[in-house]
Short mmCIF file of C-alpha atoms and ligand atoms in Angstrom, two decimals:
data_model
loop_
_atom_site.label_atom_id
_atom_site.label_comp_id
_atom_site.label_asym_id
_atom_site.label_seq_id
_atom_site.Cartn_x
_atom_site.Cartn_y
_atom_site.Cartn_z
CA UNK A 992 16.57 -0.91 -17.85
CA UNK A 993 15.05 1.43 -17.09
CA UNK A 994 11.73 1.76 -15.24
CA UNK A 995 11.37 -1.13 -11.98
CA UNK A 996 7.60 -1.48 -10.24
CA UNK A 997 7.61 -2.43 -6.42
CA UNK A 998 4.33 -4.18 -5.23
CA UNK A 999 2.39 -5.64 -2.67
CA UNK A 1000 1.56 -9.19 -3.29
CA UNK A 1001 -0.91 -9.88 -0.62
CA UNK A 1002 -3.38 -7.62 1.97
CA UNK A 1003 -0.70 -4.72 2.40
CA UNK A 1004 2.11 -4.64 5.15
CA UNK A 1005 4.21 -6.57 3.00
CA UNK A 1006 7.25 -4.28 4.05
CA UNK A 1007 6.97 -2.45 0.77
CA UNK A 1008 8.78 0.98 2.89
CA UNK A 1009 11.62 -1.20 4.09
CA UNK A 1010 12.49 -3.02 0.38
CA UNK A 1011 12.23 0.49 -1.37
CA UNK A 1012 14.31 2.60 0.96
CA UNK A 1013 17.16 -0.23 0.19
CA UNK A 1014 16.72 -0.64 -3.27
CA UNK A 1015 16.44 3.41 -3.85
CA UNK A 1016 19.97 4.30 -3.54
CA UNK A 1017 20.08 2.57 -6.94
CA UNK A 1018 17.57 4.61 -8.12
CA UNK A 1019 17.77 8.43 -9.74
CA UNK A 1020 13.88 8.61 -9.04
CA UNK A 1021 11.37 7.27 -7.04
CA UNK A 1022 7.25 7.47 -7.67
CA UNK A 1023 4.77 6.73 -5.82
CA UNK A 1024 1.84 5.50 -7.95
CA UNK A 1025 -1.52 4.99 -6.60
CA UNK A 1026 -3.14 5.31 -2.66
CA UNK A 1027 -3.35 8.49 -0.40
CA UNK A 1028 -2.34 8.34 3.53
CA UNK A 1029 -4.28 4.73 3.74
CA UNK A 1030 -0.82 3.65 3.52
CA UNK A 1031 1.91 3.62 6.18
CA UNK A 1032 5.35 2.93 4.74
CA UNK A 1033 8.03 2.15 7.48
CA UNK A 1034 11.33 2.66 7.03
CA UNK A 1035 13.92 2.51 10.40
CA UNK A 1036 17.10 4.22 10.42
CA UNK A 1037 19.30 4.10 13.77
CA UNK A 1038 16.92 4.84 16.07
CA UNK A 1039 14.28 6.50 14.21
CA UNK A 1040 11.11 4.82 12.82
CA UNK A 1041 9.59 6.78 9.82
CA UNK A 1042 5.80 5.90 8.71
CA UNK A 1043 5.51 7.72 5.43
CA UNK A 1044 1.66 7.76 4.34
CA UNK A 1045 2.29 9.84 1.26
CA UNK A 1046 5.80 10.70 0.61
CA UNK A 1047 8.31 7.89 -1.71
CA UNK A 1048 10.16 6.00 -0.03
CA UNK A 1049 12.97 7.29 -1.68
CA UNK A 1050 13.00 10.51 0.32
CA UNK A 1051 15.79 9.68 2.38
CA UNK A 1052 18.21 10.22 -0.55
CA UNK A 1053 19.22 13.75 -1.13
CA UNK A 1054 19.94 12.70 -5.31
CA UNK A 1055 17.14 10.44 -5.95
CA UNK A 1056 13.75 12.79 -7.12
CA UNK A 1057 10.43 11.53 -5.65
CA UNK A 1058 7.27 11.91 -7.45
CA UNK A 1059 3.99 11.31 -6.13
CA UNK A 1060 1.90 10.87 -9.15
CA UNK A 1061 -1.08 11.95 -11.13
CA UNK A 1062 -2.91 8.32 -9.20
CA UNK A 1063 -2.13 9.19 -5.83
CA UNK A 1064 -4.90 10.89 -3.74
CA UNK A 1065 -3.59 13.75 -1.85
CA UNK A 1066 -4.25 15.08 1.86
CA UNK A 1067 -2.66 18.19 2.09
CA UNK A 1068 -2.54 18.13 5.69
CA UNK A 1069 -0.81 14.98 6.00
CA UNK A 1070 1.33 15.47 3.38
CA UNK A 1071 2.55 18.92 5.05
CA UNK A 1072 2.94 16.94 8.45
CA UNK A 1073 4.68 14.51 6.84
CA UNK A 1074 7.22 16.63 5.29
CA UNK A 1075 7.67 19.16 8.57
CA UNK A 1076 8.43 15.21 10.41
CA UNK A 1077 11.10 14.53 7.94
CA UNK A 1078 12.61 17.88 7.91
CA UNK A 1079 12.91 17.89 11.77
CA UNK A 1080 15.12 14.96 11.14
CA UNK A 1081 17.42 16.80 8.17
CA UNK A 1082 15.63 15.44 5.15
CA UNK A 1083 14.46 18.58 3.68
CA UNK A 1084 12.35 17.26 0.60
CA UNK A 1085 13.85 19.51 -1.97
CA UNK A 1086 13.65 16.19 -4.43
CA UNK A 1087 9.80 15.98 -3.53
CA UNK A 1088 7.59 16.77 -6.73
CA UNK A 1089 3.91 16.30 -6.88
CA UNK A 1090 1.75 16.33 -9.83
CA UNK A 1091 -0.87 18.96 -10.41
CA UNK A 1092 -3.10 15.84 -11.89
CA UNK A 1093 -3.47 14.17 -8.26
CA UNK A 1094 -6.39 14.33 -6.40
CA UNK A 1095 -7.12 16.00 -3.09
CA UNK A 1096 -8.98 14.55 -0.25
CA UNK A 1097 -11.61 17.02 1.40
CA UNK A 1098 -13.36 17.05 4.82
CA UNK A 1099 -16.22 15.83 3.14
CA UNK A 1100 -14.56 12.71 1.86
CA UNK A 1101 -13.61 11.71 5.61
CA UNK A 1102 -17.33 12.41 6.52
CA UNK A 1103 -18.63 10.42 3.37
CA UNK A 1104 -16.11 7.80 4.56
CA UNK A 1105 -17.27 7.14 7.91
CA UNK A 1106 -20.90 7.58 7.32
CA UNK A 1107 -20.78 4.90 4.54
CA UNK A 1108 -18.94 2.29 7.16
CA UNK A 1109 -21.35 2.67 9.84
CA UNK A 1110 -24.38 2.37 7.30
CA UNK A 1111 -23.00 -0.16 5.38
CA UNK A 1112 -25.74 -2.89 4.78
CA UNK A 1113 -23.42 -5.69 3.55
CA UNK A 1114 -20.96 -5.48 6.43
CA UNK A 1115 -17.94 -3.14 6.98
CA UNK A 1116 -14.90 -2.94 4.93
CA UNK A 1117 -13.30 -1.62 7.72
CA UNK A 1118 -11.66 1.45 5.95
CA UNK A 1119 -8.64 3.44 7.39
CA UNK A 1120 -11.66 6.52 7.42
CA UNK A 1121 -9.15 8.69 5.62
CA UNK A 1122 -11.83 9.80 2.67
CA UNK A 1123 -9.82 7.69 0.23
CA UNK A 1124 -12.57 6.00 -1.67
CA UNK A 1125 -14.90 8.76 -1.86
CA UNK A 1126 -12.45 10.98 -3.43
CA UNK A 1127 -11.73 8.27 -6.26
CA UNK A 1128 -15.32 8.12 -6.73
CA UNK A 1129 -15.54 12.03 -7.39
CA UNK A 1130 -12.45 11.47 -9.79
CA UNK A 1131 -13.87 9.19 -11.75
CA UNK A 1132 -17.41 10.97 -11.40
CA UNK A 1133 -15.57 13.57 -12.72
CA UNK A 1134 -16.34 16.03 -10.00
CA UNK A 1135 -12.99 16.01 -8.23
CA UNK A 1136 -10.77 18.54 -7.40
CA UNK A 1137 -7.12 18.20 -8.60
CA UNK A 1138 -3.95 19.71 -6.98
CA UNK A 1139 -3.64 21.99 -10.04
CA UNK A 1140 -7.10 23.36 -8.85
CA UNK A 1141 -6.09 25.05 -5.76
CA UNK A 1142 -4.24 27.53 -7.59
CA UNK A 1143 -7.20 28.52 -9.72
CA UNK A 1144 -9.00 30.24 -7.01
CA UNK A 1145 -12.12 30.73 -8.58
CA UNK A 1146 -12.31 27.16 -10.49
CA UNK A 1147 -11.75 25.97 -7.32
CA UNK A 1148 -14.31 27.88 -5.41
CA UNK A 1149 -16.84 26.96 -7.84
CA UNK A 1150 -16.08 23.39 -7.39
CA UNK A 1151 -15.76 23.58 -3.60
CA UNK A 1152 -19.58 24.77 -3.88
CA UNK A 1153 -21.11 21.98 -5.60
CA UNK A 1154 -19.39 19.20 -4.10
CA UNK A 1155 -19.92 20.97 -0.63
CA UNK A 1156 -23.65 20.83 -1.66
CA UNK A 1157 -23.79 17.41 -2.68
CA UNK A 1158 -22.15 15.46 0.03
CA UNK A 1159 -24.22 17.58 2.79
CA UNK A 1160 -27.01 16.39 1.11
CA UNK A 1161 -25.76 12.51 0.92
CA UNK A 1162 -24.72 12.89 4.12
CA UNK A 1163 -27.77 14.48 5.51
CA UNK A 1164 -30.33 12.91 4.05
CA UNK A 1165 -29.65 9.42 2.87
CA UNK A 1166 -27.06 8.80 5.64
CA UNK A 1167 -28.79 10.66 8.78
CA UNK A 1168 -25.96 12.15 9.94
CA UNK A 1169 -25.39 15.78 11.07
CA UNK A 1170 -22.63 17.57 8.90
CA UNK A 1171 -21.23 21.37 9.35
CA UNK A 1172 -18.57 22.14 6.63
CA UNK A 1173 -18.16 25.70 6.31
CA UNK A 1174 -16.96 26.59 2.48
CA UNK A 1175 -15.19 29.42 4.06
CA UNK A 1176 -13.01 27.95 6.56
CA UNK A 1177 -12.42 24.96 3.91
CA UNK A 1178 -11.83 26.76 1.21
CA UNK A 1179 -9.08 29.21 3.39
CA UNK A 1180 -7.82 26.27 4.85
CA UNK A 1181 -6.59 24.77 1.41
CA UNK A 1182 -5.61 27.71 -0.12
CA UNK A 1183 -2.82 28.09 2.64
CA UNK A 1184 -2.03 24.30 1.92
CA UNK A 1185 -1.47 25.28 -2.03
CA UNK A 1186 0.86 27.85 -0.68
CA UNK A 1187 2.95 26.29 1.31
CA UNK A 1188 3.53 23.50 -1.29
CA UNK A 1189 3.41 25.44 -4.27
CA UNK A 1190 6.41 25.04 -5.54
CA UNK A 1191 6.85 21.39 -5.21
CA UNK A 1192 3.16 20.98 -7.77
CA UNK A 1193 4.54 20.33 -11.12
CA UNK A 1194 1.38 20.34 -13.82
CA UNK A 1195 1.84 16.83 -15.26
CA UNK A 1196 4.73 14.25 -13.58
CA UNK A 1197 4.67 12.14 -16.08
CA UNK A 1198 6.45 14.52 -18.57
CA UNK A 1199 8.89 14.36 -15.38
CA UNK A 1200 9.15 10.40 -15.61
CA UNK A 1201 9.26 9.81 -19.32
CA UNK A 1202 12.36 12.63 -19.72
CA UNK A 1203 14.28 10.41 -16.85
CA UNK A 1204 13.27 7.51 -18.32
CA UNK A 1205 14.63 8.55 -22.01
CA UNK A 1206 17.77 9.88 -20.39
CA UNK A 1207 17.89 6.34 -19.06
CA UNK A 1208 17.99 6.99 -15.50
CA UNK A 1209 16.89 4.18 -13.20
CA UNK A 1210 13.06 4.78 -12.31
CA UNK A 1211 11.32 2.58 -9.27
CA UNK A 1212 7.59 2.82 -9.33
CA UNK A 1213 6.16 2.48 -5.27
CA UNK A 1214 2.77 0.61 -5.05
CA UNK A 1215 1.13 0.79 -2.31
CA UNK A 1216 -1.55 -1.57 -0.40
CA UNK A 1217 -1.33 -4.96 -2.20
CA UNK A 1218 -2.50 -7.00 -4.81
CA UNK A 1219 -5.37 -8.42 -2.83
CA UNK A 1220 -6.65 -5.23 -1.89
CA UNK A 1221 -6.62 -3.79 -5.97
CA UNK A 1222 -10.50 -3.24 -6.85
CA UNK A 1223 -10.05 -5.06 -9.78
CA UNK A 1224 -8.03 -8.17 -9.07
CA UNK A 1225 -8.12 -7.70 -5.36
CA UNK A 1226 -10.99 -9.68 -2.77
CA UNK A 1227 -13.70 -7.25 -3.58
CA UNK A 1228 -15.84 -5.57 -2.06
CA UNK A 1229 -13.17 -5.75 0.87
CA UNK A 1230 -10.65 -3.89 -0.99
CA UNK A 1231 -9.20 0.02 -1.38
CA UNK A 1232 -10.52 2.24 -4.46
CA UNK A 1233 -6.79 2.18 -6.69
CA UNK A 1234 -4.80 -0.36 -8.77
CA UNK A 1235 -2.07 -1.29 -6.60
CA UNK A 1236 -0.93 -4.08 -8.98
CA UNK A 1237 1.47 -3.18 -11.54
CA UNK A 1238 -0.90 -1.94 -13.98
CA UNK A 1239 -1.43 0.53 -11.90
CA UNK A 1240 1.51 1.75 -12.45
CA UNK A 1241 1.21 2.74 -15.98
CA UNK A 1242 -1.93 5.12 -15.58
CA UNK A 1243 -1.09 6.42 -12.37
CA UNK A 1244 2.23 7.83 -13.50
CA UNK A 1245 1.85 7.95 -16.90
CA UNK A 1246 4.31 5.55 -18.20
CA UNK A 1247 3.77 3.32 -20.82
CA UNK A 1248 4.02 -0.78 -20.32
CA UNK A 1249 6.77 -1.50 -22.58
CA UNK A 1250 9.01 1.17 -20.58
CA UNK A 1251 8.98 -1.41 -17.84
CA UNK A 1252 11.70 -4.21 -17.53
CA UNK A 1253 10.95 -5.81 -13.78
CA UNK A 1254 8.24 -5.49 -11.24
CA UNK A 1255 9.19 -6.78 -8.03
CA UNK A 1256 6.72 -8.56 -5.59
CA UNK A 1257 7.10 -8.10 -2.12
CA UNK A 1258 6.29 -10.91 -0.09
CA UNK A 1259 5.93 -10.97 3.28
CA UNK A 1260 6.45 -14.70 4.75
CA UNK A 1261 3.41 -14.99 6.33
CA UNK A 1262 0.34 -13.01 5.51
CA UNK A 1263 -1.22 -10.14 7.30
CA UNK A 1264 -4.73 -8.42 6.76
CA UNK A 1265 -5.94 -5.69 8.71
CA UNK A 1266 -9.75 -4.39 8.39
CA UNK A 1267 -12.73 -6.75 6.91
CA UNK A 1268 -13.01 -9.13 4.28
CA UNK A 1269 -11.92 -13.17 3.68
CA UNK A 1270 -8.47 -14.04 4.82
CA UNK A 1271 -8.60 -18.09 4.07
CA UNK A 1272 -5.15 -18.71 5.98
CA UNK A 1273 -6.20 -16.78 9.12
CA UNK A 1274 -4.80 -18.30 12.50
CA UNK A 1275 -6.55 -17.31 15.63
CA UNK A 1276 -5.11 -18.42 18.51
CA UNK A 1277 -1.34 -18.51 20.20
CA UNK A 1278 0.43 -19.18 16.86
CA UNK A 1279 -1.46 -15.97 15.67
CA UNK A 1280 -0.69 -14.16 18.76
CA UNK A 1281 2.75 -15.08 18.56
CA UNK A 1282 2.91 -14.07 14.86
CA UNK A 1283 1.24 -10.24 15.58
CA UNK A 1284 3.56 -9.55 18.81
CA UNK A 1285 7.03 -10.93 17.19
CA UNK A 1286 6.36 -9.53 13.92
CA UNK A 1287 4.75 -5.99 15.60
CA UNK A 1288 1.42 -6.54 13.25
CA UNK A 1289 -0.10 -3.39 14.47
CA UNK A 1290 -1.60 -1.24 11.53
CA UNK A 1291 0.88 1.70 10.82
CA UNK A 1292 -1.80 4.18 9.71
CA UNK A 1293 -4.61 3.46 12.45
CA UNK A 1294 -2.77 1.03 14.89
CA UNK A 1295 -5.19 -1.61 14.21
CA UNK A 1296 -4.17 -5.05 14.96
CA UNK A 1297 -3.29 -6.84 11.86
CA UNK A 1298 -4.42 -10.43 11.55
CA UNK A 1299 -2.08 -12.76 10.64
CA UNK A 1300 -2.07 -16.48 8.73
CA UNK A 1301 -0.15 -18.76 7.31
CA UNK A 1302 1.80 -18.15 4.09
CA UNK A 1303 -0.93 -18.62 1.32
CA UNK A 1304 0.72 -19.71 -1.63
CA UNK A 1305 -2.74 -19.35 -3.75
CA UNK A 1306 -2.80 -15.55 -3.41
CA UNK A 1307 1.02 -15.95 -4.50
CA UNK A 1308 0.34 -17.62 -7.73
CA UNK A 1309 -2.54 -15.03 -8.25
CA UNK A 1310 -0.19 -12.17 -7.48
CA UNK A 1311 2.29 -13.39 -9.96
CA UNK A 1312 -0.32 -13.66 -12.57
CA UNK A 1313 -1.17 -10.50 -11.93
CA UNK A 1314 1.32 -8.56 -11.41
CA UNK A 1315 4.07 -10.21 -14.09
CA UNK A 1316 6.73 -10.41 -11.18
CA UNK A 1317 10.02 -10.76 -12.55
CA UNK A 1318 11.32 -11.48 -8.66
CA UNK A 1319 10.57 -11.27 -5.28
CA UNK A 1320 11.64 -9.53 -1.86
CA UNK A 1321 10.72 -11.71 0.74
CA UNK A 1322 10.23 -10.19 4.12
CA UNK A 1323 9.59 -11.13 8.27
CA UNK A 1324 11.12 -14.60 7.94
CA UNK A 1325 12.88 -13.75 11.28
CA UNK A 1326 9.05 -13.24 12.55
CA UNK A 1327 8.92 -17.07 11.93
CA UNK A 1328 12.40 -18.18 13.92
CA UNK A 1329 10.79 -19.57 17.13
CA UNK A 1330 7.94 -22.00 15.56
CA UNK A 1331 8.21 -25.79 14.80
CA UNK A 1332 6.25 -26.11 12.12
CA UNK A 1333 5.48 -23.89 9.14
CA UNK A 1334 2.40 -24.41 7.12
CA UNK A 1335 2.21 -23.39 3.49
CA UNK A 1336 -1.15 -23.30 1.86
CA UNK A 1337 -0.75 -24.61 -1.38
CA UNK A 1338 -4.36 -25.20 -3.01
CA UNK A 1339 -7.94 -24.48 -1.70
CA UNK A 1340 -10.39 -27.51 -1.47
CA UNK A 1341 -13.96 -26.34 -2.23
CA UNK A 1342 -16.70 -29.05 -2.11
CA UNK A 1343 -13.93 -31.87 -2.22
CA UNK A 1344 -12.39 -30.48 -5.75
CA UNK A 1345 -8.77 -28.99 -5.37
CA UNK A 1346 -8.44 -25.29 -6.97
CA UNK A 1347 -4.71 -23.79 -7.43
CA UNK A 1348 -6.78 -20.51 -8.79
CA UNK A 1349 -7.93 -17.58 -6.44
CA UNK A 1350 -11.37 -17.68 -6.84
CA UNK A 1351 -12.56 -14.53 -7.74
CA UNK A 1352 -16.16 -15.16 -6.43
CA UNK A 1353 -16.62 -14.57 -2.92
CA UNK A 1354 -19.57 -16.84 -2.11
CA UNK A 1355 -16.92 -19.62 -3.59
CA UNK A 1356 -13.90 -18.63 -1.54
CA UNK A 1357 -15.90 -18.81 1.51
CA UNK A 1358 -16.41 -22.18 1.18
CA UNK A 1359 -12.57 -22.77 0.35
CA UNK A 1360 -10.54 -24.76 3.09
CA UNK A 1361 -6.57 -24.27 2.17
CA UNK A 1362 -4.51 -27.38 2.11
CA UNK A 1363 -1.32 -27.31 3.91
CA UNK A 1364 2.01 -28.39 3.62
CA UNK A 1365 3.90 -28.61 6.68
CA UNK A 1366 7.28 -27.69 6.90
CA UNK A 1367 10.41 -27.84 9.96
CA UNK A 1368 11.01 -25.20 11.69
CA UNK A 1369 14.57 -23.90 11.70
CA UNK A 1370 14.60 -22.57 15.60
CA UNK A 1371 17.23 -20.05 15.03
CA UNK A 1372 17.32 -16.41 15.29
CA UNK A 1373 18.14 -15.06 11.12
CA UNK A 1374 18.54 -11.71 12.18
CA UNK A 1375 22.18 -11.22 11.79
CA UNK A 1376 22.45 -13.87 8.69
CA UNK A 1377 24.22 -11.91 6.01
CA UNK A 1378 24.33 -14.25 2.90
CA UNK A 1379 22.29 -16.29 1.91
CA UNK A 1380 24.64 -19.59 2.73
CA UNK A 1381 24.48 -18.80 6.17
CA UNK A 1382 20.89 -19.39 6.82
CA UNK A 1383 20.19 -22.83 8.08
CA UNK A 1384 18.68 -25.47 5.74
CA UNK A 1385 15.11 -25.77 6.89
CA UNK A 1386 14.74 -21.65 6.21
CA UNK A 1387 16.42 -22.39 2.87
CA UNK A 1388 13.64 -25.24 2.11
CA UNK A 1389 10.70 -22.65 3.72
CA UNK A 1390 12.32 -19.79 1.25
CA UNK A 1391 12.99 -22.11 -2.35
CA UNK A 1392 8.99 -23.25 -1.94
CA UNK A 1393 7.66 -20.02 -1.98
CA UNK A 1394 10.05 -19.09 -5.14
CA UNK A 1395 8.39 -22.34 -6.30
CA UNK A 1396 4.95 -21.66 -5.92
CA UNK A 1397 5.35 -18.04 -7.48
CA UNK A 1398 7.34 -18.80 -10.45
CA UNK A 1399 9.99 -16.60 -9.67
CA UNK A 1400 13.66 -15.91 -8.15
CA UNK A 1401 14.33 -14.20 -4.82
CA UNK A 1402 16.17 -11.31 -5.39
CA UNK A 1403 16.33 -10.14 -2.06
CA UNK A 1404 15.64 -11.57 1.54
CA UNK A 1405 14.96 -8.90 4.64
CA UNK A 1406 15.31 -10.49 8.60
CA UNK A 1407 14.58 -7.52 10.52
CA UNK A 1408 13.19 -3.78 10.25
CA UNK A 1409 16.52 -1.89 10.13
CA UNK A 1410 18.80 -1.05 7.17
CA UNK A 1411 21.39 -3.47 6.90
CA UNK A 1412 19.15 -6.20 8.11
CA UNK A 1413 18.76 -7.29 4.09
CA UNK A 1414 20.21 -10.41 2.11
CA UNK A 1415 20.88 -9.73 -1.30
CA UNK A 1416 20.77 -12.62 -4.08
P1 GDP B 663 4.42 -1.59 4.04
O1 GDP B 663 3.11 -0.89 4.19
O2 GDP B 663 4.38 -2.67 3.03
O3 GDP B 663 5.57 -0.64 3.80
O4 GDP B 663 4.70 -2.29 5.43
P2 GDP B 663 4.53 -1.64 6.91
O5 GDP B 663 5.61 -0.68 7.12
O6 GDP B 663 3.12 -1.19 7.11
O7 GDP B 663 4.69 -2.93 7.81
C1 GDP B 663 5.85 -3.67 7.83
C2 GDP B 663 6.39 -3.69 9.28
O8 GDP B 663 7.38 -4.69 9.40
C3 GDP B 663 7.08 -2.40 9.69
O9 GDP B 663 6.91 -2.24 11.07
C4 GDP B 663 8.53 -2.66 9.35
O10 GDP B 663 9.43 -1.89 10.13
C5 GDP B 663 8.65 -4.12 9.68
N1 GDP B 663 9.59 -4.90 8.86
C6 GDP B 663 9.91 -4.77 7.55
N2 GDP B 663 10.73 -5.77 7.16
C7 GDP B 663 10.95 -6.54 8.24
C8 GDP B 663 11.67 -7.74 8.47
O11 GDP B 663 12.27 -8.32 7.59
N3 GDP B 663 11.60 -8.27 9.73
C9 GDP B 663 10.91 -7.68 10.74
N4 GDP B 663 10.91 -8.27 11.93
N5 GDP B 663 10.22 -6.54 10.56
C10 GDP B 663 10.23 -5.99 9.33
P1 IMO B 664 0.09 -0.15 2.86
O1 IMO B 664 0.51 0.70 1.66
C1 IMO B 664 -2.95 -2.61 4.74
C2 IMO B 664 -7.13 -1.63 3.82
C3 IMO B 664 -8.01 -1.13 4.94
C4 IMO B 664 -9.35 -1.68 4.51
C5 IMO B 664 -9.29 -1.54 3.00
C6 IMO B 664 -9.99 -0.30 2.45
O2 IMO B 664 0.64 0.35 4.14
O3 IMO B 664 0.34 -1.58 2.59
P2 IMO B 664 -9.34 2.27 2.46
O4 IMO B 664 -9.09 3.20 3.58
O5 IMO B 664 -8.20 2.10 1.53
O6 IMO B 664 -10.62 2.56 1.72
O7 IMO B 664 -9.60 0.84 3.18
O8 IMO B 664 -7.91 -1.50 2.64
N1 IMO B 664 -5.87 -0.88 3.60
C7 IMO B 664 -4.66 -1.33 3.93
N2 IMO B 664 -4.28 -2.44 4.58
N3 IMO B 664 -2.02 -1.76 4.26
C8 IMO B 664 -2.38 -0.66 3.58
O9 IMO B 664 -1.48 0.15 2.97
C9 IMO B 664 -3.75 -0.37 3.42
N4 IMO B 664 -4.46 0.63 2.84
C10 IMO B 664 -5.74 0.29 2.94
O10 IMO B 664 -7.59 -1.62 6.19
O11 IMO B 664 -9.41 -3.05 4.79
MG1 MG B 665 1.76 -0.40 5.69
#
């Protein structure tokens, strides 16, 4: 088989945390690919709620090895926090491994992070301010510092120094903002982060991945964000700084394409954004409201509100392209139990021409209306349906057009946050 990619298909949100713990007991390894602690992965066991910002997915099971990658950006702080929260609750992250190649997030990425949103002449991307797209811009500036540095005291001193003395001067004097790191108390303060993870840094995962994957153990790559938020394919400049799309996949855990046999969409049944940017299907308004407090659209990093819209079926078809999905996990259609009527967008009209495409100009999709089709309702609650023949027919009608639009088979259908709440196909 051997290797599996899980994705986003639309603004993040998509339930990515719920679809991976369930598929993961499958799974001898789990790898998270891309993204720092922008992302909040839930997954809800009995009565406890776990957002996991850093940490696979997978964690839960003692035998299946989590990896987060050479792609990932790393906050050591978070990531410490996030494994002391998981231990409290018995999961001791003895199969956590993280590669000496990933990036580490710095005080003066936050800074650079927040002074760039509230300066930012073309309107704000509203970032989670957690320093995640400055430090991919000093990895691919090549002036980052990697997790394999902070056990090279003096490489990593030396570095600490410049990049200290650039950003205070970015920050300073371009910016207008006051800044006070002290190298000292940074450069202590990491130092005791390298320690207490030490033995968990390997020096390149991928060596890790490809050995599994030649043994021909079962390997599920964990994207996170979504396909609309990918800098490359995604609504830029409204987007994060990582591939999120399966592509990503490859370079940010070292993996080659052809060791890939399925890459699984997730699909949430309506759409969610949270932050800035063109969201075509947006609903403002009761149906919205209804949408955001039934489905709990509240951001799971920064508690933002998400917006919410209609399914768009346009950003579907892109994230197919995209992405190559082999199948999709369709999420939250219990979030759409109480309405009447369902729209699906299923083109964009722009100056009185129809477009199935996503455009990927932004003065275009502005002028985009979506065109809807309008579906029943099925005004019953799915949260207990089991198999798939015991959902009623309008939610089988709702469910088959999406498959339609995106060119590919459900493979599994989730009504509600916990566990079991999962239809298999
Ligand atoms: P992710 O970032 O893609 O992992 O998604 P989030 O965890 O940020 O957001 C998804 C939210 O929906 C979380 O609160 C989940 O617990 C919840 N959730 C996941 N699947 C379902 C589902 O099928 N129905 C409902 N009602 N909630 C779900
Ligand atoms: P998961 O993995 C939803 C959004 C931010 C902002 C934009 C850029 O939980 O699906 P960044 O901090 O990455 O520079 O912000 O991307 N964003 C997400 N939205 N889910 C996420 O992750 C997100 N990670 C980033 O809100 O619009
Ligand atoms: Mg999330």
């Amino acid at each position: 088989m051997p290797i599996t990619i899980v994705v986003g298909t639309q603004w993040g949100d998509e339930g990515k945390g719920k679809i991976i713990d369930n598929l993961s007991k499958q799974f001898d390894m789990v790898v998270r690919y891309q993204g720092g602690n922008n992302a909040g992965h839930t997954v809800v066991i009995g009565n406890d709620t776990f957002k996991l910002h850093l940490i696979p997915s997978g964690i839960f099971y003692k035998n299946v090895m989590c990896i987060i990658g050479n792609g990932v950006v790393i906050d050591p702080a978070v990531l410490i926090e996030e494994m002391e929260t998981l231990q409290a609750k018995g999961y001791d992250c003895a199969n956590l491994r993280i590669s000496g190649q990933a990036h580490v997030i710095l005080p003066y990425h936050k800074a650079l992070d927040k002074a760039q949103e509230e300066k930012r002449e073309a309107g704000r991307i509203g970032t989670t301010s957690r320093g995640i797209g400055p430090c991919y811009v000093d990895k691919y500036n090549r002036r980052g510092i990697r997790m394999a540095d902070l056990f090279n005291e003096k490489l990593f001193r030396e570095k600490l120094e410049w990049n200290i003395a650039e950003k205070k001067f970015q920050i300073e004097n371009f910016y207008r903002m006051p800044t006070n790191f002290n190298e000292n108390e940074i450069f202590t303060e990491y130092l005791g982060y390298a320690h207490a993870i030490r033995k968990l840094v390997v020096d390149d995962s991928s060596v890790m991945v490809n050995d599994a994957a030649k043994a021909k153990k079962n390997i599920l790559m964990e994207g996170a964000q979504g396909t609309m938020l990918d800098v490359d394919h995604g609504t830029y400049p409204y987007v994060t700084s990582s591939n999120p799309i399966a592509g990503g996949a490859c370079t940010g855990a070292g993996i080659g394409p052809t060791a890939v046999s399925e890459v699984i969409g997730v699909v949430k049944a309506y759409v969610t954004r949270v932050g800035g940017g063109p969201f075509p299907t947006e609903i403002s308004g009761p149906i919205g409201d209804l949408l955001r407090e039934k489905g709990r659209e509240y951001g799971a990093t920064t508690g933002r509100p998400r917006r919410c819209g209609w399914f768009d079926g346009v950003v579907m078809r892109h994230a197919a392209r995209v992405n190559g999905l082999t199948s999709l996990a369709i999420t939250k259609i219990d979030v759409l139990d109480n309405l009447d009527r369902l729209n699906i967008c299923t083109a964009y009209e722009i100056e009185g021409k129809k477009i199935k495409d996503f455009p990927a100009d932004l003065t275009k999709l502005e002028k985009c209306i979506p065109v809807y089709e309008e579906f029943p309702g099925w005004k019953e609650p799915l949260a207990n349906a089991k198999d798939y023949k015991d959902l009623p027919k309008n939610a089988k009608i709702y469910l088959d057009r999406l498959s339609e639009i995106a060119d590919a088979k459900v493979s599994l259908i989730s009504t509600g946050a916990e566990r079991g709440q999962i239809i298999k196909l």
